[in-house]
CSV table of C-alpha atoms in Angstrom, one decimal:
chain,number,residue,atom,x,y,z
A,13,MET,CA,6.8,27.7,29.2
A,14,LEU,CA,6.1,30.4,26.7
A,15,LEU,CA,2.5,29.4,26.6
A,16,SER,CA,2.1,30.0,30.4
A,17,LEU,CA,4.0,33.3,30.1
A,18,ALA,CA,1.6,34.4,27.3
A,19,GLN,CA,-1.4,33.4,29.3
A,20,TRP,CA,-0.1,35.4,32.3
A,21,LEU,CA,0.5,38.5,30.2
A,22,GLN,CA,-3.0,38.4,28.8
A,23,THR,CA,-4.4,38.5,32.4
A,24,LEU,CA,-2.4,41.7,33.1
A,25,SER,CA,-3.8,43.9,30.3
A,26,PRO,CA,-6.0,43.7,27.2
A,27,GLU,CA,-3.1,45.2,25.3
A,28,PHE,CA,-1.4,41.8,25.4
A,29,GLY,CA,-4.3,40.2,23.6
A,30,TYR,CA,-2.2,39.3,20.6
A,31,PHE,CA,-0.4,36.7,22.7
A,32,ARG,CA,-3.5,34.6,22.1
A,33,VAL,CA,-1.7,33.2,19.1
A,34,PHE,CA,0.4,31.1,21.5
A,35,GLN,CA,-2.8,29.1,22.3
A,36,TYR,CA,-2.8,27.7,18.7
A,37,LEU,CA,-1.1,24.3,18.6
A,38,THR,CA,-0.1,24.7,15.0
A,39,PHE,CA,1.7,28.0,15.7
A,40,ARG,CA,3.7,26.6,18.5
A,41,ALA,CA,4.6,23.5,16.4
A,42,VAL,CA,6.0,25.7,13.7
A,43,MET,CA,7.9,27.8,16.2
A,44,ALA,CA,9.2,24.6,17.9
A,45,ALA,CA,10.6,23.4,14.6
A,46,LEU,CA,12.2,26.7,13.8
A,47,THR,CA,13.7,27.1,17.3
A,48,ALA,CA,15.2,23.6,17.2
A,49,LEU,CA,16.6,24.2,13.7
A,50,LEU,CA,18.2,27.5,14.7
A,51,ILE,CA,19.7,26.0,17.9
A,52,GLY,CA,21.1,23.1,16.0
A,53,LEU,CA,22.6,25.2,13.3
A,54,VAL,CA,24.1,27.8,15.7
A,55,ALA,CA,25.4,25.3,18.3
A,56,GLY,CA,26.5,22.7,15.8
A,57,PRO,CA,30.0,24.1,15.0
A,58,TRP,CA,30.7,24.6,18.7
A,59,VAL,CA,29.6,21.1,19.6
A,60,ILE,CA,31.7,19.6,16.8
A,61,ARG,CA,34.7,21.7,17.8
A,62,ARG,CA,34.4,20.6,21.5
A,63,LEU,CA,34.1,16.9,20.4
A,64,ARG,CA,37.3,17.2,18.5
A,65,GLU,CA,39.0,18.9,21.4
A,66,LEU,CA,37.9,16.1,23.7
A,67,LYS,CA,39.1,13.6,21.0
A,68,ILE,CA,35.8,11.9,20.9
A,69,GLY,CA,36.3,10.2,17.6
A,70,GLN,CA,34.4,7.3,16.1
A,71,PRO,CA,36.3,4.0,16.2
A,72,VAL,CA,35.7,1.8,13.1
A,73,ARG,CA,35.3,-2.0,13.5
A,74,GLY,CA,38.1,-3.9,11.8
A,75,TYR,CA,35.5,-6.2,10.2
A,76,GLY,CA,33.5,-3.4,8.8
A,77,MET,CA,33.4,-1.9,5.3
A,78,GLU,CA,36.9,-1.0,4.0
A,79,THR,CA,35.6,2.2,2.5
A,80,HIS,CA,34.6,3.4,6.0
A,81,LEU,CA,38.1,3.2,7.4
A,82,SER,CA,38.7,6.8,6.4
A,83,LYS,CA,35.9,7.8,8.8
A,84,SER,CA,37.9,6.7,11.8
A,85,GLY,CA,38.3,9.6,14.2
A,86,THR,CA,35.3,11.6,12.9
A,87,PRO,CA,33.6,13.2,16.0
A,88,THR,CA,30.8,11.0,17.4
A,89,MET,CA,28.2,11.6,20.1
A,90,GLY,CA,26.8,14.3,18.0
A,91,GLY,CA,23.4,13.1,19.2
A,92,VAL,CA,23.9,15.5,22.2
A,93,LEU,CA,23.3,18.3,19.7
A,94,ILE,CA,20.0,16.8,18.6
A,95,LEU,CA,18.8,16.1,22.2
A,96,MET,CA,19.8,19.6,23.3
A,97,ALA,CA,17.9,21.3,20.5
A,98,ILE,CA,14.8,19.0,21.0
A,99,GLY,CA,14.9,19.5,24.8
A,100,ILE,CA,15.2,23.3,24.8
A,101,SER,CA,12.7,23.8,22.0
A,102,THR,CA,10.1,21.5,23.4
A,103,LEU,CA,10.4,23.0,26.9
A,104,LEU,CA,9.9,26.4,25.5
A,105,TRP,CA,6.8,25.7,23.4
A,106,PHE,CA,4.8,22.9,24.9
A,107,ASP,CA,2.1,23.0,27.6
A,108,TRP,CA,4.0,21.9,30.7
A,109,SER,CA,0.8,20.4,32.2
A,110,ASN,CA,0.7,17.8,29.4
A,111,ARG,CA,1.6,14.3,30.6
A,112,PHE,CA,2.3,12.8,27.2
A,113,VAL,CA,5.1,15.2,26.2
A,114,TRP,CA,6.8,14.6,29.6
A,115,ILE,CA,6.9,10.9,29.1
A,116,VAL,CA,8.2,11.2,25.6
A,117,LEU,CA,10.9,13.5,26.9
A,118,LEU,CA,11.9,11.2,29.7
A,119,VAL,CA,12.1,8.2,27.5
A,120,THR,CA,14.2,10.1,25.0
A,121,LEU,CA,16.6,11.3,27.6
A,122,GLY,CA,16.7,7.9,29.2
A,123,PHE,CA,17.6,6.1,26.1
A,124,GLY,CA,20.0,8.9,25.3
A,125,ALA,CA,21.8,8.3,28.6
A,126,ILE,CA,22.2,4.6,27.7
A,127,GLY,CA,23.6,5.6,24.3
A,128,TRP,CA,26.0,8.2,26.0
A,129,VAL,CA,27.5,5.5,28.2
A,130,ASP,CA,27.8,3.2,25.2
A,131,ASP,CA,29.6,5.9,23.1
A,132,TRP,CA,31.8,6.9,26.0
A,133,ARG,CA,33.0,3.4,26.5
A,134,LYS,CA,33.8,3.2,22.8
A,135,VAL,CA,35.9,6.3,22.9
A,136,VAL,CA,37.5,6.1,26.3
A,137,ASN,CA,38.1,2.3,26.3
A,138,LYS,CA,38.8,2.3,22.6
A,139,ASP,CA,36.4,-0.6,22.3
A,140,PRO,CA,34.3,-0.5,19.1
A,141,GLU,CA,31.6,-2.7,20.7
A,142,GLY,CA,31.0,-0.3,23.6
A,143,MET,CA,28.4,-1.3,26.2
A,144,ARG,CA,27.7,-5.0,26.0
A,145,SER,CA,24.4,-6.0,24.5
A,146,ARG,CA,23.1,-7.7,27.7
A,147,GLU,CA,23.7,-4.6,29.8
A,148,LYS,CA,22.3,-2.2,27.2
A,149,TYR,CA,19.2,-4.4,26.8
A,150,PHE,CA,18.6,-4.5,30.5
A,151,TRP,CA,18.5,-0.7,30.9
A,152,GLN,CA,16.4,-0.3,27.8
A,153,SER,CA,14.0,-2.8,29.2
A,154,VAL,CA,13.8,-0.9,32.5
A,155,ILE,CA,12.9,2.3,30.8
A,156,GLY,CA,10.6,0.6,28.3
A,157,LEU,CA,8.6,-1.2,31.0
A,158,ILE,CA,8.2,1.9,33.1
A,159,ALA,CA,7.0,3.9,30.1
A,160,ALA,CA,4.6,1.1,29.1
A,161,PHE,CA,3.0,0.8,32.6
A,162,TYR,CA,2.5,4.6,32.7
A,163,LEU,CA,1.1,4.8,29.2
A,164,VAL,CA,-1.5,2.1,29.6
A,165,PHE,CA,-3.2,4.0,32.3
A,166,SER,CA,-2.4,7.4,31.0
A,167,ILE,CA,-4.1,6.7,27.6
A,168,SER,CA,-7.0,5.0,29.3
A,169,GLY,CA,-7.5,8.0,31.7
A,170,SER,CA,-8.1,11.6,31.2
A,171,SER,CA,-5.6,13.2,33.6
A,172,ASN,CA,-2.8,12.5,36.0
A,173,GLN,CA,-5.3,11.7,38.7
A,174,GLY,CA,-7.0,9.3,36.3
A,175,VAL,CA,-3.8,7.5,35.7
A,176,TRP,CA,-3.4,6.7,39.4
A,177,GLU,CA,-7.0,5.8,39.9
A,178,LEU,CA,-6.9,3.3,37.0
A,179,PHE,CA,-3.7,1.8,38.4
A,180,VAL,CA,-5.3,1.3,41.9
A,181,THR,CA,-8.5,-0.1,40.3
A,182,TRP,CA,-6.4,-2.6,38.3
A,183,VAL,CA,-4.5,-3.7,41.4
A,184,ARG,CA,-7.7,-4.0,43.5
A,185,SER,CA,-9.4,-6.0,40.8
A,186,GLY,CA,-6.8,-8.7,40.9
A,187,PHE,CA,-5.0,-7.3,37.9
A,188,SER,CA,-8.0,-7.7,35.7
A,189,VAL,CA,-9.7,-4.6,34.4
A,190,ASP,CA,-11.3,-3.7,31.0
A,191,LEU,CA,-9.6,-1.0,29.1
A,192,PRO,CA,-11.4,1.4,26.7
A,193,ALA,CA,-11.3,0.7,23.0
A,194,LYS,CA,-8.7,3.4,22.4
A,195,ALA,CA,-6.2,1.4,24.4
A,196,GLY,CA,-6.5,-1.5,21.9
A,197,LEU,CA,-4.4,-2.3,18.9
A,198,LEU,CA,-5.7,-0.1,16.1
A,199,LEU,CA,-5.8,-1.7,12.7
A,200,PRO,CA,-5.0,0.7,9.8
A,201,PHE,CA,-7.3,0.8,6.8
A,202,PHE,CA,-10.3,-0.2,8.9
A,203,LYS,CA,-12.8,2.1,10.5
A,204,GLN,CA,-12.9,1.8,14.3
A,205,VAL,CA,-11.5,-1.7,14.3
A,206,THR,CA,-9.3,-2.4,17.3
A,207,TYR,CA,-8.0,-5.5,18.9
A,208,PRO,CA,-8.4,-5.5,22.7
A,209,LEU,CA,-5.1,-6.1,24.5
A,210,GLY,CA,-5.7,-5.8,28.2
A,211,VAL,CA,-3.2,-4.2,30.5
A,212,ILE,CA,-0.6,-6.9,30.2
A,213,GLY,CA,-1.0,-7.1,26.4
A,214,PHE,CA,-0.7,-3.3,26.1
A,215,VAL,CA,2.5,-3.3,28.3
A,216,VAL,CA,4.1,-6.1,26.3
A,217,LEU,CA,3.3,-4.4,22.9
A,218,THR,CA,4.5,-1.0,24.1
A,219,TYR,CA,7.7,-2.4,25.5
A,220,LEU,CA,8.4,-4.2,22.2
A,221,VAL,CA,7.6,-1.1,20.1
A,222,ILE,CA,9.8,1.3,22.2
A,223,VAL,CA,12.8,-1.0,22.6
A,224,GLY,CA,12.5,-2.4,19.1
A,225,ALA,CA,12.3,1.0,17.5
A,226,SER,CA,15.2,2.3,19.5
A,227,ASN,CA,17.5,-0.6,18.4
A,228,ALA,CA,16.2,-0.5,14.8
A,229,VAL,CA,17.1,3.2,14.4
A,230,ASN,CA,20.5,2.4,16.0
A,231,LEU,CA,21.2,-0.3,13.5
A,232,THR,CA,20.2,2.0,10.6
A,233,ASP,CA,22.7,4.6,11.7
A,234,GLY,CA,25.6,3.3,9.7
A,235,LEU,CA,26.0,5.7,6.8
A,236,ASP,CA,26.2,9.5,6.6
A,237,GLY,CA,22.7,10.9,6.9
A,238,LEU,CA,21.0,7.5,6.5
A,239,ALA,CA,19.1,7.4,9.9
A,240,ILE,CA,18.4,11.1,10.6
A,241,MET,CA,16.3,11.9,7.6
A,242,PRO,CA,13.9,8.9,7.9
A,243,VAL,CA,13.6,9.9,11.6
A,244,VAL,CA,12.6,13.4,10.5
A,245,MET,CA,10.0,12.1,8.0
A,246,VAL,CA,8.5,9.4,10.3
A,247,GLY,CA,8.5,11.7,13.2
A,248,SER,CA,6.7,14.5,11.2
A,249,ALA,CA,4.1,12.0,10.0
A,250,LEU,CA,3.5,10.8,13.5
A,251,GLY,CA,3.0,14.5,14.5
A,252,VAL,CA,0.1,14.6,12.0
A,253,PHE,CA,-1.5,11.6,13.8
A,254,ALA,CA,-0.9,13.3,17.1
A,255,TYR,CA,-2.8,16.4,15.9
A,256,VAL,CA,-5.7,14.2,14.7
A,257,THR,CA,-6.1,12.0,17.8
A,258,GLY,CA,-5.8,15.1,20.1
A,259,SER,CA,-8.7,16.8,18.3
A,260,ALA,CA,-12.2,15.8,19.2
A,261,VAL,CA,-13.4,17.1,15.8
A,262,TYR,CA,-10.8,15.6,13.5
A,263,SER,CA,-10.7,12.3,15.3
A,264,LYS,CA,-14.4,11.8,15.1
A,265,TYR,CA,-14.5,12.8,11.5
A,266,LEU,CA,-11.7,10.4,10.6
A,267,PHE,CA,-12.9,7.6,12.9
A,268,PHE,CA,-9.8,7.7,15.1
A,269,PRO,CA,-9.8,7.3,18.9
A,270,HIS,CA,-9.8,10.7,20.6
A,271,ILE,CA,-7.0,10.8,23.1
A,272,PRO,CA,-7.2,14.1,25.0
A,273,GLY,CA,-3.8,15.7,25.3
A,274,SER,CA,-2.1,13.7,22.6
A,275,GLY,CA,-2.1,16.7,20.2
A,276,GLU,CA,0.5,18.4,22.3
A,277,VAL,CA,3.0,15.7,21.2
A,278,LEU,CA,3.0,17.5,17.8
A,279,ILE,CA,5.3,20.1,19.6
A,280,PHE,CA,7.9,17.4,20.3
A,281,CYS,CA,7.6,16.0,16.8
A,282,SER,CA,8.2,19.4,15.3
A,283,ALA,CA,11.2,20.0,17.5
A,284,MET,CA,12.6,16.6,16.5
A,285,ALA,CA,12.1,17.5,12.8
A,286,GLY,CA,13.9,20.8,13.2
A,287,ALA,CA,16.7,19.4,15.3
A,288,GLY,CA,17.1,16.5,12.8
A,289,LEU,CA,17.4,18.8,9.8
A,290,ALA,CA,20.0,20.9,11.6
A,291,PHE,CA,22.0,17.8,12.4
A,292,LEU,CA,21.7,16.7,8.8
A,293,TRP,CA,23.5,19.9,7.8
A,294,PHE,CA,26.6,18.6,9.5
A,295,ASN,CA,25.9,14.8,9.0
A,296,THR,CA,25.5,14.8,5.3
A,297,HIS,CA,28.2,13.1,3.2
A,298,PRO,CA,31.1,13.5,4.0
A,299,ALA,CA,29.9,13.7,7.6
A,300,GLN,CA,31.5,16.2,10.0
A,301,VAL,CA,30.0,14.4,13.0
A,302,PHE,CA,28.1,11.2,13.8
A,303,MET,CA,25.1,11.1,16.1
A,304,GLY,CA,26.3,7.9,17.8
A,305,ASP,CA,24.2,5.7,20.1
A,306,VAL,CA,23.3,8.7,22.2
A,307,GLY,CA,21.3,10.1,19.3
A,308,ALA,CA,20.1,6.9,17.6
A,309,LEU,CA,18.8,5.1,20.7
A,310,ALA,CA,17.1,8.2,21.9
A,311,LEU,CA,15.4,9.1,18.6
A,312,GLY,CA,14.2,5.5,18.1
A,313,GLY,CA,12.8,5.3,21.6
A,314,ALA,CA,11.0,8.6,21.0
A,315,LEU,CA,9.4,7.4,17.8
A,316,GLY,CA,8.2,4.2,19.5
A,317,THR,CA,6.7,6.1,22.4
A,318,ILE,CA,4.9,8.6,20.2
A,319,ALA,CA,3.5,5.8,18.0
A,320,VAL,CA,2.0,4.1,21.2
A,321,ILE,CA,0.5,7.4,22.4
A,322,VAL,CA,-1.3,8.0,19.1
A,323,ARG,CA,-2.2,4.3,18.8
A,324,GLN,CA,-0.3,3.8,15.5
A,325,GLU,CA,2.1,1.0,16.3
A,326,ILE,CA,1.4,-0.8,13.0
A,327,VAL,CA,1.6,2.4,11.0
A,328,LEU,CA,5.0,3.0,12.6
A,329,ALA,CA,6.1,-0.3,11.2
A,330,ILE,CA,4.9,0.7,7.8
A,331,MET,CA,6.4,4.2,7.7
A,332,GLY,CA,9.6,3.0,9.4
A,333,GLY,CA,9.9,0.1,7.0
A,334,ILE,CA,13.6,0.9,6.4
A,335,PHE,CA,14.2,0.6,10.2
A,336,VAL,CA,12.3,-2.7,10.2
A,337,ALA,CA,14.3,-4.0,7.2
A,338,GLU,CA,17.6,-3.1,8.8
A,339,ALA,CA,16.7,-4.8,12.1
A,340,LEU,CA,15.3,-7.9,10.4
A,341,SER,CA,18.4,-8.2,8.2
A,342,VAL,CA,20.6,-8.4,11.3
A,343,MET,CA,18.3,-10.9,13.0
A,344,LEU,CA,18.1,-13.1,9.9
A,345,GLN,CA,21.8,-12.9,9.3
A,346,VAL,CA,22.7,-14.0,12.8
A,347,SER,CA,20.1,-16.7,13.0
A,348,TRP,CA,21.0,-18.2,9.7
A,349,PHE,CA,24.7,-18.1,10.4
A,350,LYS,CA,24.2,-19.9,13.8
A,351,TYR,CA,21.8,-22.5,12.2
A,352,THR,CA,24.1,-23.3,9.3
A,353,LYS,CA,27.1,-23.5,11.5
A,354,LYS,CA,25.4,-26.0,13.8
A,355,LYS,CA,24.0,-28.0,10.9
A,356,TYR,CA,26.9,-27.9,8.4
A,357,GLY,CA,29.8,-27.0,10.7
A,358,GLU,CA,30.3,-23.7,8.8
A,359,GLY,CA,28.3,-20.5,9.1
A,360,ARG,CA,26.7,-19.2,6.0
A,361,ARG,CA,25.2,-15.7,5.3
A,362,LEU,CA,22.0,-14.6,3.7
A,363,PHE,CA,23.4,-11.1,3.0
A,364,LYS,CA,26.9,-10.1,2.0
A,365,MET,CA,26.9,-8.0,5.1
A,366,ALA,CA,24.4,-6.8,7.7
A,367,PRO,CA,22.8,-4.4,8.4
A,368,LEU,CA,21.1,-4.2,5.0
A,369,HIS,CA,22.7,-1.0,3.9
A,370,HIS,CA,26.1,-2.6,3.9
A,371,HIS,CA,24.8,-5.4,1.7
A,372,PHE,CA,24.0,-2.9,-1.0
A,373,GLU,CA,27.4,-1.3,-0.6
A,374,LYS,CA,28.9,-4.7,-1.1
A,375,ASN,CA,26.9,-5.0,-4.3
A,376,GLY,CA,28.5,-1.9,-5.7
A,377,TRP,CA,26.2,0.9,-4.6
A,378,LYS,CA,27.9,4.1,-3.5
A,379,GLU,CA,27.2,5.3,0.0
A,380,THR,CA,25.2,8.4,-1.3
A,381,GLN,CA,23.1,6.1,-3.5
A,382,VAL,CA,22.1,3.9,-0.6
A,383,VAL,CA,21.3,6.9,1.6
A,384,VAL,CA,19.2,8.8,-1.0
A,385,ARG,CA,17.4,5.7,-2.2
A,386,PHE,CA,16.5,4.7,1.4
A,387,TRP,CA,15.2,8.3,1.9
A,388,ILE,CA,13.0,7.9,-1.2
A,389,ILE,CA,11.6,4.6,0.1
A,390,THR,CA,10.9,6.1,3.5
A,391,MET,CA,9.1,9.1,1.9
A,392,LEU,CA,6.9,6.7,-0.1
A,393,LEU,CA,6.2,4.6,3.1
A,394,CYS,CA,5.3,7.7,5.0
A,395,LEU,CA,2.8,8.6,2.3
A,396,VAL,CA,1.3,5.2,2.6
A,397,GLY,CA,1.1,5.6,6.4
A,398,LEU,CA,-0.6,9.0,6.1
A,399,SER,CA,-3.1,7.6,3.6
A,400,THR,CA,-4.5,5.5,6.4
A,401,LEU,CA,-5.9,8.8,7.8
A,402,LYS,CA,-8.6,8.7,5.1
A,403,LEU,CA,-8.4,5.3,3.5
A,404,ARG,CA,-10.4,3.4,6.2
């Protein structure tokens, strides 16, 4: 919005020439991060106070960690603060004609709405389980598939008109059309090596990445500050990839596919980083507020969508290794328990408790130790991911 305003002012008089600085993506990215940070810090105390007044407190599962029982009643649904800061900042600083930022915003808000319903049921119905997994998965799938079908033609085309034209061409061709190389699965550490997916393959992969990332971040959000800082780091790193793929010069130099318009996603990534740091101010141990599913599901969905846009699905799995490990720990724990119960009549566990961060707590690690060590691991993994920019 501010970009359009600056461009309009420049047409009125040469005296407003200094507004040309708004045309620089890097300037708007920095301002988006600062705006989101300030919004979060200023609005944070009011949001927490309102959540307390509405008695929106976090219920703690009876079978959870005993040390977490003292957290019962801590305000949850603090993710609304993150989404508010991201939404306002992004709308202020990004180019409203950019299709990629709009789809990221819509996916983020869509998953946030699912999380809001889940959190609301936990609070109002006093049910720690919230929305049942089948219902939650259904709505995640709806949003994920819509985003996937839009992105496959959006990335392959060059404008909104190109998206529709490609879709019509795909239908008329009997659902068989060749996509450009940039719509394939990009392999890190290799120059211009992509695996062709086709429309259906792209949709399936995108769906799995978006829904999988959303649930992985949600599973990670179990300790004070554990999820939000990795989200900030991974999101910031993906912003670098967005800047590279959106630049014809840098993408050519680094042997990355050039995706016109993807650079503008850096604005959203910057806003997410600023909003995340502001939330961490209140979420650090001992937390004054939890983000809840409204924040975790939304941020995970955003990371997945951004990774698809910049064609870095594999790199997302590397940089978000903590999210992957947390999700795998739950899947392995449940699968092994069911298998052993069926075979031996008694369920057995691979981990002392899942998700993975609880396993380390059971081993004697303090909550802050788990959190900071997971942060360090994420930082290292993000550096590995960023190294793929040049090590190719």
